[in-house]
Short mmCIF file of N, CA and C in Angstrom, two decimals:
data_model
loop_
_atom_site.label_atom_id
_atom_site.label_comp_id
_atom_site.label_asym_id
_atom_site.label_seq_id
_atom_site.Cartn_x
_atom_site.Cartn_y
_atom_site.Cartn_z
N MET A 1 -31.94 -19.72 -43.47
CA MET A 1 -30.85 -19.34 -42.58
C MET A 1 -31.39 -18.41 -41.48
N LYS A 2 -30.90 -18.60 -40.27
CA LYS A 2 -31.32 -17.72 -39.20
C LYS A 2 -30.19 -16.78 -38.79
N ALA A 3 -30.57 -15.57 -38.41
CA ALA A 3 -29.59 -14.62 -37.89
C ALA A 3 -30.02 -14.22 -36.49
N HIS A 4 -29.08 -14.25 -35.56
CA HIS A 4 -29.34 -13.83 -34.19
C HIS A 4 -28.67 -12.47 -34.00
N VAL A 5 -29.50 -11.46 -33.71
CA VAL A 5 -28.99 -10.10 -33.57
C VAL A 5 -29.16 -9.67 -32.12
N TYR A 6 -28.07 -9.14 -31.55
CA TYR A 6 -28.07 -8.71 -30.15
C TYR A 6 -27.83 -7.21 -30.11
N VAL A 7 -28.76 -6.48 -29.51
CA VAL A 7 -28.64 -5.03 -29.41
C VAL A 7 -28.58 -4.65 -27.95
N VAL A 8 -27.59 -3.85 -27.59
CA VAL A 8 -27.45 -3.46 -26.19
C VAL A 8 -27.00 -2.01 -26.14
N SER A 9 -27.42 -1.29 -25.09
CA SER A 9 -27.02 0.11 -25.00
C SER A 9 -25.51 0.19 -24.78
N LYS A 10 -24.91 1.26 -25.29
CA LYS A 10 -23.47 1.44 -25.14
C LYS A 10 -23.09 1.50 -23.66
N GLN A 11 -21.87 1.12 -23.38
CA GLN A 11 -21.41 1.06 -22.00
C GLN A 11 -21.52 2.44 -21.33
N SER A 12 -21.38 3.51 -22.10
CA SER A 12 -21.42 4.86 -21.53
C SER A 12 -22.84 5.33 -21.26
N VAL A 13 -23.84 4.58 -21.73
CA VAL A 13 -25.23 4.99 -21.57
C VAL A 13 -25.83 4.30 -20.35
N LEU A 14 -26.49 5.10 -19.53
CA LEU A 14 -27.13 4.55 -18.33
C LEU A 14 -28.21 3.54 -18.71
N ASP A 15 -28.29 2.44 -17.97
CA ASP A 15 -29.28 1.40 -18.26
C ASP A 15 -30.09 1.13 -16.99
N PRO A 16 -31.09 2.00 -16.69
CA PRO A 16 -31.82 1.88 -15.42
C PRO A 16 -32.56 0.55 -15.29
N GLN A 17 -33.03 0.01 -16.41
CA GLN A 17 -33.75 -1.25 -16.36
C GLN A 17 -32.81 -2.38 -15.93
N GLY A 18 -31.61 -2.38 -16.51
CA GLY A 18 -30.63 -3.39 -16.11
C GLY A 18 -30.24 -3.23 -14.64
N GLN A 19 -30.09 -1.97 -14.20
CA GLN A 19 -29.74 -1.72 -12.79
C GLN A 19 -30.83 -2.24 -11.86
N ALA A 20 -32.10 -2.03 -12.25
CA ALA A 20 -33.21 -2.51 -11.43
C ALA A 20 -33.19 -4.03 -11.32
N ILE A 21 -32.90 -4.69 -12.46
CA ILE A 21 -32.83 -6.16 -12.43
C ILE A 21 -31.67 -6.61 -11.54
N GLY A 22 -30.54 -5.91 -11.65
CA GLY A 22 -29.38 -6.25 -10.81
C GLY A 22 -29.72 -6.10 -9.32
N ASN A 23 -30.37 -4.99 -8.97
CA ASN A 23 -30.76 -4.78 -7.57
C ASN A 23 -31.71 -5.88 -7.10
N ALA A 24 -32.68 -6.23 -7.95
CA ALA A 24 -33.64 -7.26 -7.59
C ALA A 24 -32.94 -8.60 -7.37
N LEU A 25 -31.99 -8.92 -8.26
CA LEU A 25 -31.28 -10.21 -8.14
C LEU A 25 -30.49 -10.26 -6.83
N ARG A 26 -29.82 -9.15 -6.49
CA ARG A 26 -29.04 -9.14 -5.25
C ARG A 26 -29.95 -9.28 -4.03
N LYS A 27 -31.11 -8.63 -4.09
CA LYS A 27 -32.07 -8.77 -2.98
C LYS A 27 -32.59 -10.20 -2.87
N LEU A 28 -32.65 -10.89 -3.99
CA LEU A 28 -33.11 -12.28 -3.99
C LEU A 28 -32.01 -13.25 -3.57
N GLY A 29 -30.83 -12.70 -3.24
CA GLY A 29 -29.77 -13.56 -2.73
C GLY A 29 -28.68 -13.89 -3.73
N HIS A 30 -28.76 -13.33 -4.93
CA HIS A 30 -27.71 -13.60 -5.92
C HIS A 30 -26.63 -12.52 -5.79
N ALA A 31 -25.88 -12.60 -4.70
CA ALA A 31 -24.94 -11.54 -4.34
C ALA A 31 -23.78 -11.43 -5.32
N GLU A 32 -23.52 -12.50 -6.06
CA GLU A 32 -22.35 -12.50 -6.96
C GLU A 32 -22.62 -11.80 -8.29
N VAL A 33 -23.84 -11.27 -8.46
CA VAL A 33 -24.14 -10.53 -9.68
C VAL A 33 -23.69 -9.08 -9.50
N ALA A 34 -22.64 -8.69 -10.22
CA ALA A 34 -22.09 -7.35 -10.05
C ALA A 34 -22.84 -6.32 -10.89
N GLU A 35 -23.23 -6.70 -12.10
CA GLU A 35 -23.88 -5.75 -12.99
C GLU A 35 -24.79 -6.49 -13.96
N VAL A 36 -25.89 -5.84 -14.32
CA VAL A 36 -26.78 -6.40 -15.34
C VAL A 36 -27.02 -5.32 -16.39
N ARG A 37 -26.93 -5.69 -17.63
CA ARG A 37 -27.39 -4.79 -18.70
C ARG A 37 -28.45 -5.53 -19.51
N GLN A 38 -29.53 -4.82 -19.80
CA GLN A 38 -30.57 -5.45 -20.60
C GLN A 38 -30.53 -4.92 -22.01
N GLY A 39 -30.71 -5.81 -22.95
CA GLY A 39 -30.77 -5.41 -24.35
C GLY A 39 -31.89 -6.13 -25.07
N LYS A 40 -31.83 -6.11 -26.38
CA LYS A 40 -32.84 -6.75 -27.20
C LYS A 40 -32.20 -7.85 -28.02
N TYR A 41 -33.01 -8.80 -28.37
CA TYR A 41 -32.55 -9.97 -29.08
C TYR A 41 -33.53 -10.23 -30.20
N PHE A 42 -33.05 -10.35 -31.42
CA PHE A 42 -33.92 -10.60 -32.56
C PHE A 42 -33.45 -11.86 -33.27
N ILE A 43 -34.39 -12.71 -33.62
CA ILE A 43 -34.09 -13.85 -34.46
C ILE A 43 -34.74 -13.60 -35.82
N LEU A 44 -33.91 -13.43 -36.83
CA LEU A 44 -34.43 -13.21 -38.19
C LEU A 44 -34.33 -14.52 -38.96
N THR A 45 -35.42 -14.95 -39.54
CA THR A 45 -35.39 -16.10 -40.44
C THR A 45 -35.31 -15.57 -41.86
N LEU A 46 -34.22 -15.91 -42.55
CA LEU A 46 -33.98 -15.37 -43.89
C LEU A 46 -34.23 -16.44 -44.94
N SER A 47 -34.55 -16.00 -46.12
CA SER A 47 -34.71 -16.91 -47.25
C SER A 47 -33.46 -17.76 -47.42
N ASP A 48 -33.65 -19.07 -47.64
CA ASP A 48 -32.50 -19.96 -47.80
C ASP A 48 -31.80 -19.75 -49.12
N ALA A 49 -32.44 -18.96 -50.02
CA ALA A 49 -31.79 -18.68 -51.31
C ALA A 49 -30.58 -17.76 -51.14
N LEU A 50 -30.51 -17.07 -50.00
CA LEU A 50 -29.43 -16.11 -49.76
C LEU A 50 -28.12 -16.84 -49.46
N SER A 51 -27.04 -16.40 -50.09
CA SER A 51 -25.73 -16.95 -49.76
C SER A 51 -25.30 -16.42 -48.39
N THR A 52 -24.31 -17.07 -47.79
CA THR A 52 -23.86 -16.63 -46.47
C THR A 52 -23.34 -15.20 -46.50
N SER A 53 -22.58 -14.85 -47.55
CA SER A 53 -22.02 -13.51 -47.58
C SER A 53 -23.12 -12.48 -47.83
N ALA A 54 -24.11 -12.83 -48.67
CA ALA A 54 -25.22 -11.89 -48.90
C ALA A 54 -26.04 -11.73 -47.62
N ALA A 55 -26.24 -12.84 -46.90
CA ALA A 55 -27.00 -12.77 -45.65
C ALA A 55 -26.24 -11.91 -44.64
N HIS A 56 -24.93 -12.07 -44.59
CA HIS A 56 -24.10 -11.28 -43.67
C HIS A 56 -24.27 -9.79 -43.93
N ALA A 57 -24.20 -9.41 -45.21
CA ALA A 57 -24.33 -8.00 -45.58
C ALA A 57 -25.73 -7.49 -45.27
N GLU A 58 -26.73 -8.32 -45.57
CA GLU A 58 -28.12 -7.92 -45.37
C GLU A 58 -28.42 -7.74 -43.88
N VAL A 59 -27.96 -8.68 -43.05
CA VAL A 59 -28.23 -8.58 -41.61
C VAL A 59 -27.50 -7.37 -41.03
N GLU A 60 -26.30 -7.12 -41.52
CA GLU A 60 -25.56 -5.93 -41.06
C GLU A 60 -26.36 -4.66 -41.39
N ARG A 61 -26.91 -4.60 -42.61
CA ARG A 61 -27.72 -3.43 -43.00
C ARG A 61 -28.96 -3.30 -42.12
N ILE A 62 -29.67 -4.42 -41.90
CA ILE A 62 -30.90 -4.39 -41.10
C ILE A 62 -30.58 -3.99 -39.65
N ALA A 63 -29.52 -4.60 -39.10
CA ALA A 63 -29.21 -4.34 -37.70
C ALA A 63 -28.78 -2.89 -37.49
N SER A 64 -27.92 -2.39 -38.38
CA SER A 64 -27.42 -1.03 -38.17
C SER A 64 -28.46 0.01 -38.56
N GLY A 65 -29.31 -0.30 -39.55
CA GLY A 65 -30.22 0.71 -40.05
C GLY A 65 -31.59 0.71 -39.39
N VAL A 66 -32.03 -0.43 -38.89
CA VAL A 66 -33.40 -0.50 -38.39
C VAL A 66 -33.46 -0.93 -36.92
N LEU A 67 -32.70 -1.94 -36.55
CA LEU A 67 -32.88 -2.51 -35.21
C LEU A 67 -32.11 -1.77 -34.13
N THR A 68 -31.12 -0.99 -34.53
CA THR A 68 -30.25 -0.32 -33.57
C THR A 68 -30.37 1.19 -33.69
N ASN A 69 -30.42 1.87 -32.59
CA ASN A 69 -30.27 3.33 -32.57
C ASN A 69 -28.78 3.61 -32.34
N PRO A 70 -28.07 4.04 -33.40
CA PRO A 70 -26.61 4.12 -33.31
C PRO A 70 -26.11 5.17 -32.32
N VAL A 71 -26.99 6.06 -31.89
CA VAL A 71 -26.56 7.07 -30.92
C VAL A 71 -26.31 6.43 -29.55
N ILE A 72 -27.17 5.51 -29.17
CA ILE A 72 -27.07 4.98 -27.80
C ILE A 72 -26.88 3.47 -27.74
N GLU A 73 -26.97 2.79 -28.89
CA GLU A 73 -26.91 1.33 -28.85
C GLU A 73 -25.83 0.80 -29.78
N GLU A 74 -25.42 -0.43 -29.52
CA GLU A 74 -24.54 -1.11 -30.45
C GLU A 74 -25.04 -2.54 -30.62
N PHE A 75 -24.65 -3.18 -31.72
CA PHE A 75 -25.20 -4.50 -32.00
C PHE A 75 -24.08 -5.47 -32.35
N SER A 76 -24.42 -6.74 -32.22
CA SER A 76 -23.58 -7.79 -32.77
C SER A 76 -24.54 -8.84 -33.31
N PHE A 77 -24.05 -9.71 -34.15
CA PHE A 77 -24.94 -10.75 -34.66
C PHE A 77 -24.14 -11.98 -35.06
N ARG A 78 -24.84 -13.08 -35.16
CA ARG A 78 -24.22 -14.28 -35.71
C ARG A 78 -25.22 -14.97 -36.62
N LEU A 79 -24.70 -15.60 -37.64
CA LEU A 79 -25.55 -16.34 -38.58
C LEU A 79 -25.53 -17.81 -38.20
N GLU A 80 -26.69 -18.42 -38.29
CA GLU A 80 -26.81 -19.85 -38.00
C GLU A 80 -27.07 -20.56 -39.32
N GLU A 81 -26.11 -21.33 -39.77
CA GLU A 81 -26.27 -22.03 -41.05
C GLU A 81 -27.42 -23.02 -40.94
N PRO A 82 -28.20 -23.17 -41.99
CA PRO A 82 -29.29 -24.16 -41.95
C PRO A 82 -28.70 -25.57 -41.85
N SER A 83 -29.32 -26.40 -41.02
CA SER A 83 -28.88 -27.80 -40.93
C SER A 83 -29.52 -28.57 -42.07
N ARG A 84 -28.69 -29.19 -42.89
CA ARG A 84 -29.21 -29.88 -44.08
C ARG A 84 -29.21 -31.37 -43.85
N MET B 1 -16.44 -12.71 -14.73
CA MET B 1 -17.01 -13.52 -15.81
C MET B 1 -18.34 -12.92 -16.25
N LYS B 2 -18.59 -12.95 -17.55
CA LYS B 2 -19.86 -12.44 -18.06
C LYS B 2 -20.73 -13.59 -18.55
N ALA B 3 -22.02 -13.45 -18.35
CA ALA B 3 -22.97 -14.42 -18.87
C ALA B 3 -23.92 -13.69 -19.81
N HIS B 4 -24.14 -14.26 -20.97
CA HIS B 4 -25.07 -13.70 -21.94
C HIS B 4 -26.32 -14.58 -21.94
N VAL B 5 -27.45 -14.01 -21.56
CA VAL B 5 -28.69 -14.78 -21.46
C VAL B 5 -29.66 -14.28 -22.53
N TYR B 6 -30.22 -15.22 -23.26
CA TYR B 6 -31.16 -14.91 -24.35
C TYR B 6 -32.52 -15.50 -24.00
N VAL B 7 -33.53 -14.65 -23.95
CA VAL B 7 -34.88 -15.10 -23.62
C VAL B 7 -35.78 -14.80 -24.81
N VAL B 8 -36.54 -15.79 -25.24
CA VAL B 8 -37.41 -15.58 -26.40
C VAL B 8 -38.70 -16.35 -26.15
N SER B 9 -39.81 -15.83 -26.70
CA SER B 9 -41.08 -16.52 -26.51
C SER B 9 -41.04 -17.85 -27.25
N LYS B 10 -41.75 -18.84 -26.69
CA LYS B 10 -41.79 -20.16 -27.31
C LYS B 10 -42.37 -20.06 -28.72
N GLN B 11 -41.98 -21.00 -29.57
CA GLN B 11 -42.40 -20.97 -30.97
C GLN B 11 -43.92 -21.02 -31.08
N SER B 12 -44.58 -21.66 -30.11
CA SER B 12 -46.04 -21.79 -30.16
C SER B 12 -46.76 -20.52 -29.70
N VAL B 13 -46.02 -19.57 -29.16
CA VAL B 13 -46.63 -18.35 -28.63
C VAL B 13 -46.54 -17.25 -29.69
N LEU B 14 -47.66 -16.58 -29.92
CA LEU B 14 -47.71 -15.49 -30.89
C LEU B 14 -46.76 -14.38 -30.46
N ASP B 15 -46.05 -13.77 -31.43
CA ASP B 15 -45.11 -12.70 -31.12
C ASP B 15 -45.47 -11.50 -32.01
N PRO B 16 -46.51 -10.72 -31.62
CA PRO B 16 -46.96 -9.62 -32.49
C PRO B 16 -45.89 -8.56 -32.73
N GLN B 17 -45.02 -8.33 -31.72
CA GLN B 17 -43.97 -7.33 -31.89
C GLN B 17 -42.99 -7.76 -32.98
N GLY B 18 -42.62 -9.05 -32.93
CA GLY B 18 -41.73 -9.57 -33.97
C GLY B 18 -42.38 -9.51 -35.34
N GLN B 19 -43.69 -9.83 -35.40
CA GLN B 19 -44.39 -9.77 -36.69
C GLN B 19 -44.41 -8.36 -37.24
N ALA B 20 -44.61 -7.37 -36.34
CA ALA B 20 -44.63 -5.97 -36.78
C ALA B 20 -43.27 -5.57 -37.35
N ILE B 21 -42.20 -6.02 -36.69
CA ILE B 21 -40.86 -5.70 -37.18
C ILE B 21 -40.63 -6.37 -38.54
N GLY B 22 -41.09 -7.62 -38.67
CA GLY B 22 -40.96 -8.33 -39.95
C GLY B 22 -41.70 -7.61 -41.06
N ASN B 23 -42.93 -7.17 -40.78
CA ASN B 23 -43.69 -6.43 -41.79
C ASN B 23 -42.99 -5.14 -42.17
N ALA B 24 -42.49 -4.43 -41.16
CA ALA B 24 -41.80 -3.17 -41.43
C ALA B 24 -40.57 -3.41 -42.30
N LEU B 25 -39.80 -4.46 -41.99
CA LEU B 25 -38.59 -4.74 -42.77
C LEU B 25 -38.94 -5.05 -44.22
N ARG B 26 -40.00 -5.84 -44.42
CA ARG B 26 -40.37 -6.17 -45.81
C ARG B 26 -40.83 -4.93 -46.56
N LYS B 27 -41.56 -4.04 -45.87
CA LYS B 27 -41.97 -2.80 -46.53
C LYS B 27 -40.77 -1.92 -46.87
N LEU B 28 -39.72 -2.04 -46.07
CA LEU B 28 -38.50 -1.25 -46.33
C LEU B 28 -37.64 -1.89 -47.41
N GLY B 29 -38.11 -3.00 -47.99
CA GLY B 29 -37.38 -3.59 -49.10
C GLY B 29 -36.57 -4.83 -48.75
N HIS B 30 -36.63 -5.26 -47.49
CA HIS B 30 -35.87 -6.46 -47.09
C HIS B 30 -36.77 -7.69 -47.29
N ALA B 31 -37.03 -8.01 -48.57
CA ALA B 31 -38.03 -9.03 -48.91
C ALA B 31 -37.61 -10.43 -48.47
N GLU B 32 -36.31 -10.64 -48.24
CA GLU B 32 -35.82 -11.99 -47.92
C GLU B 32 -35.98 -12.32 -46.43
N VAL B 33 -36.55 -11.40 -45.66
CA VAL B 33 -36.80 -11.68 -44.24
C VAL B 33 -38.14 -12.41 -44.12
N ALA B 34 -38.10 -13.69 -43.78
CA ALA B 34 -39.32 -14.48 -43.72
C ALA B 34 -40.03 -14.31 -42.38
N GLU B 35 -39.27 -14.23 -41.30
CA GLU B 35 -39.89 -14.15 -39.99
C GLU B 35 -38.94 -13.43 -39.02
N VAL B 36 -39.53 -12.72 -38.08
CA VAL B 36 -38.74 -12.08 -37.02
C VAL B 36 -39.36 -12.46 -35.69
N ARG B 37 -38.54 -12.83 -34.76
CA ARG B 37 -39.02 -12.99 -33.38
C ARG B 37 -38.18 -12.09 -32.49
N GLN B 38 -38.85 -11.37 -31.60
CA GLN B 38 -38.10 -10.50 -30.70
C GLN B 38 -38.03 -11.11 -29.32
N GLY B 39 -36.88 -11.01 -28.72
CA GLY B 39 -36.72 -11.50 -27.36
C GLY B 39 -35.93 -10.51 -26.53
N LYS B 40 -35.46 -10.98 -25.40
CA LYS B 40 -34.69 -10.13 -24.50
C LYS B 40 -33.28 -10.68 -24.36
N TYR B 41 -32.38 -9.80 -24.05
CA TYR B 41 -30.96 -10.15 -23.98
C TYR B 41 -30.43 -9.54 -22.70
N PHE B 42 -29.79 -10.34 -21.88
CA PHE B 42 -29.23 -9.83 -20.62
C PHE B 42 -27.75 -10.15 -20.58
N ILE B 43 -26.96 -9.17 -20.17
CA ILE B 43 -25.55 -9.42 -19.91
C ILE B 43 -25.34 -9.31 -18.40
N LEU B 44 -25.00 -10.42 -17.77
CA LEU B 44 -24.75 -10.43 -16.33
C LEU B 44 -23.25 -10.43 -16.11
N THR B 45 -22.77 -9.50 -15.32
CA THR B 45 -21.37 -9.52 -14.91
C THR B 45 -21.31 -10.17 -13.53
N LEU B 46 -20.59 -11.29 -13.46
CA LEU B 46 -20.53 -12.06 -12.22
C LEU B 46 -19.18 -11.88 -11.55
N SER B 47 -19.18 -12.07 -10.25
CA SER B 47 -17.94 -12.03 -9.49
C SER B 47 -16.93 -13.01 -10.08
N ASP B 48 -15.68 -12.56 -10.26
CA ASP B 48 -14.65 -13.44 -10.83
C ASP B 48 -14.25 -14.54 -9.86
N ALA B 49 -14.71 -14.45 -8.60
CA ALA B 49 -14.40 -15.51 -7.64
C ALA B 49 -15.16 -16.79 -7.95
N LEU B 50 -16.21 -16.67 -8.75
CA LEU B 50 -17.03 -17.83 -9.07
C LEU B 50 -16.32 -18.76 -10.05
N SER B 51 -16.35 -20.06 -9.77
CA SER B 51 -15.81 -21.02 -10.74
C SER B 51 -16.77 -21.12 -11.92
N THR B 52 -16.28 -21.67 -13.03
CA THR B 52 -17.12 -21.79 -14.21
C THR B 52 -18.36 -22.63 -13.93
N SER B 53 -18.17 -23.74 -13.21
CA SER B 53 -19.32 -24.62 -12.98
C SER B 53 -20.32 -23.96 -12.02
N ALA B 54 -19.80 -23.23 -11.01
CA ALA B 54 -20.70 -22.51 -10.11
C ALA B 54 -21.44 -21.42 -10.86
N ALA B 55 -20.72 -20.73 -11.75
CA ALA B 55 -21.37 -19.67 -12.53
C ALA B 55 -22.45 -20.26 -13.43
N HIS B 56 -22.14 -21.40 -14.02
CA HIS B 56 -23.10 -22.07 -14.89
C HIS B 56 -24.40 -22.38 -14.13
N ALA B 57 -24.25 -22.95 -12.94
CA ALA B 57 -25.42 -23.30 -12.14
C ALA B 57 -26.19 -22.05 -11.71
N GLU B 58 -25.44 -21.02 -11.34
CA GLU B 58 -26.06 -19.78 -10.86
C GLU B 58 -26.83 -19.08 -11.98
N VAL B 59 -26.23 -19.01 -13.16
CA VAL B 59 -26.90 -18.35 -14.27
C VAL B 59 -28.14 -19.15 -14.68
N GLU B 60 -28.03 -20.45 -14.63
CA GLU B 60 -29.20 -21.30 -14.95
C GLU B 60 -30.34 -21.00 -13.96
N ARG B 61 -29.99 -20.87 -12.66
CA ARG B 61 -31.01 -20.55 -11.65
C ARG B 61 -31.64 -19.19 -11.92
N ILE B 62 -30.78 -18.17 -12.18
CA ILE B 62 -31.28 -16.81 -12.41
C ILE B 62 -32.15 -16.76 -13.66
N ALA B 63 -31.68 -17.40 -14.73
CA ALA B 63 -32.41 -17.32 -16.00
C ALA B 63 -33.77 -18.02 -15.88
N SER B 64 -33.77 -19.21 -15.28
CA SER B 64 -35.03 -19.96 -15.23
C SER B 64 -35.97 -19.39 -14.17
N GLY B 65 -35.41 -18.85 -13.08
CA GLY B 65 -36.26 -18.42 -11.98
C GLY B 65 -36.69 -16.97 -12.04
N VAL B 66 -35.89 -16.11 -12.66
CA VAL B 66 -36.18 -14.67 -12.59
C VAL B 66 -36.37 -14.06 -13.98
N LEU B 67 -35.49 -14.38 -14.90
CA LEU B 67 -35.50 -13.66 -16.18
C LEU B 67 -36.51 -14.22 -17.19
N THR B 68 -36.95 -15.46 -16.95
CA THR B 68 -37.82 -16.12 -17.92
C THR B 68 -39.17 -16.43 -17.30
N ASN B 69 -40.24 -16.22 -18.04
CA ASN B 69 -41.55 -16.73 -17.67
C ASN B 69 -41.70 -18.10 -18.33
N PRO B 70 -41.59 -19.18 -17.55
CA PRO B 70 -41.52 -20.51 -18.17
C PRO B 70 -42.79 -20.93 -18.89
N VAL B 71 -43.89 -20.22 -18.66
CA VAL B 71 -45.13 -20.58 -19.35
C VAL B 71 -45.04 -20.23 -20.84
N ILE B 72 -44.45 -19.08 -21.14
CA ILE B 72 -44.47 -18.61 -22.54
C ILE B 72 -43.09 -18.38 -23.12
N GLU B 73 -42.03 -18.50 -22.30
CA GLU B 73 -40.70 -18.15 -22.80
C GLU B 73 -39.72 -19.29 -22.57
N GLU B 74 -38.65 -19.26 -23.33
CA GLU B 74 -37.55 -20.19 -23.07
C GLU B 74 -36.24 -19.41 -23.18
N PHE B 75 -35.20 -19.95 -22.57
CA PHE B 75 -33.94 -19.20 -22.53
C PHE B 75 -32.78 -20.08 -22.97
N SER B 76 -31.71 -19.41 -23.34
CA SER B 76 -30.43 -20.08 -23.50
C SER B 76 -29.39 -19.10 -22.99
N PHE B 77 -28.20 -19.59 -22.71
CA PHE B 77 -27.16 -18.66 -22.26
C PHE B 77 -25.79 -19.22 -22.60
N ARG B 78 -24.82 -18.32 -22.59
CA ARG B 78 -23.43 -18.76 -22.72
C ARG B 78 -22.58 -17.95 -21.76
N LEU B 79 -21.54 -18.57 -21.26
CA LEU B 79 -20.62 -17.89 -20.36
C LEU B 79 -19.42 -17.41 -21.16
N GLU B 80 -18.96 -16.23 -20.82
CA GLU B 80 -17.77 -15.67 -21.48
C GLU B 80 -16.65 -15.64 -20.45
N GLU B 81 -15.66 -16.47 -20.66
CA GLU B 81 -14.54 -16.54 -19.71
C GLU B 81 -13.82 -15.19 -19.67
N PRO B 82 -13.38 -14.75 -18.50
CA PRO B 82 -12.63 -13.50 -18.44
C PRO B 82 -11.31 -13.64 -19.19
N SER B 83 -10.95 -12.61 -19.95
CA SER B 83 -9.65 -12.63 -20.64
C SER B 83 -8.59 -12.18 -19.65
N ARG B 84 -7.61 -13.02 -19.44
CA ARG B 84 -6.58 -12.71 -18.44
C ARG B 84 -5.29 -12.26 -19.12
#
């Protein structure tokens, strides 16, 4: 089973890297881009022995405890069921 | 309208950062994590004047031309319709 974890800085936290990308895009002619925020993306491949609910709990633990700094970041994730 | 763009190195490209995270997770007791790949995540806020199909084409151009190095990376994206 695969888990896709998305980590992004909280809306209240300044994101200079995202702002730089936004400025660059507008200079390149993409005027309709109002804002860019950059975050991190993790693809975790989990043992197929794990049930969906166990995988959900495990990914939640990994994302909140290791992949995210809870002071400045927040995360979301989705599980991708194995295609059988 | 928001666009969520996910950029990750191709499967054939070594991802030492992802491997390091995978090793760290296993040492922390998350033995069921078989593999980790790290990528980048961008949230683009686009002008609401853009139609869905125009936004789709624009995000495809931005992702393939600016946010992704096509030699070693690949991208996917999804559009999030504005809630009215």
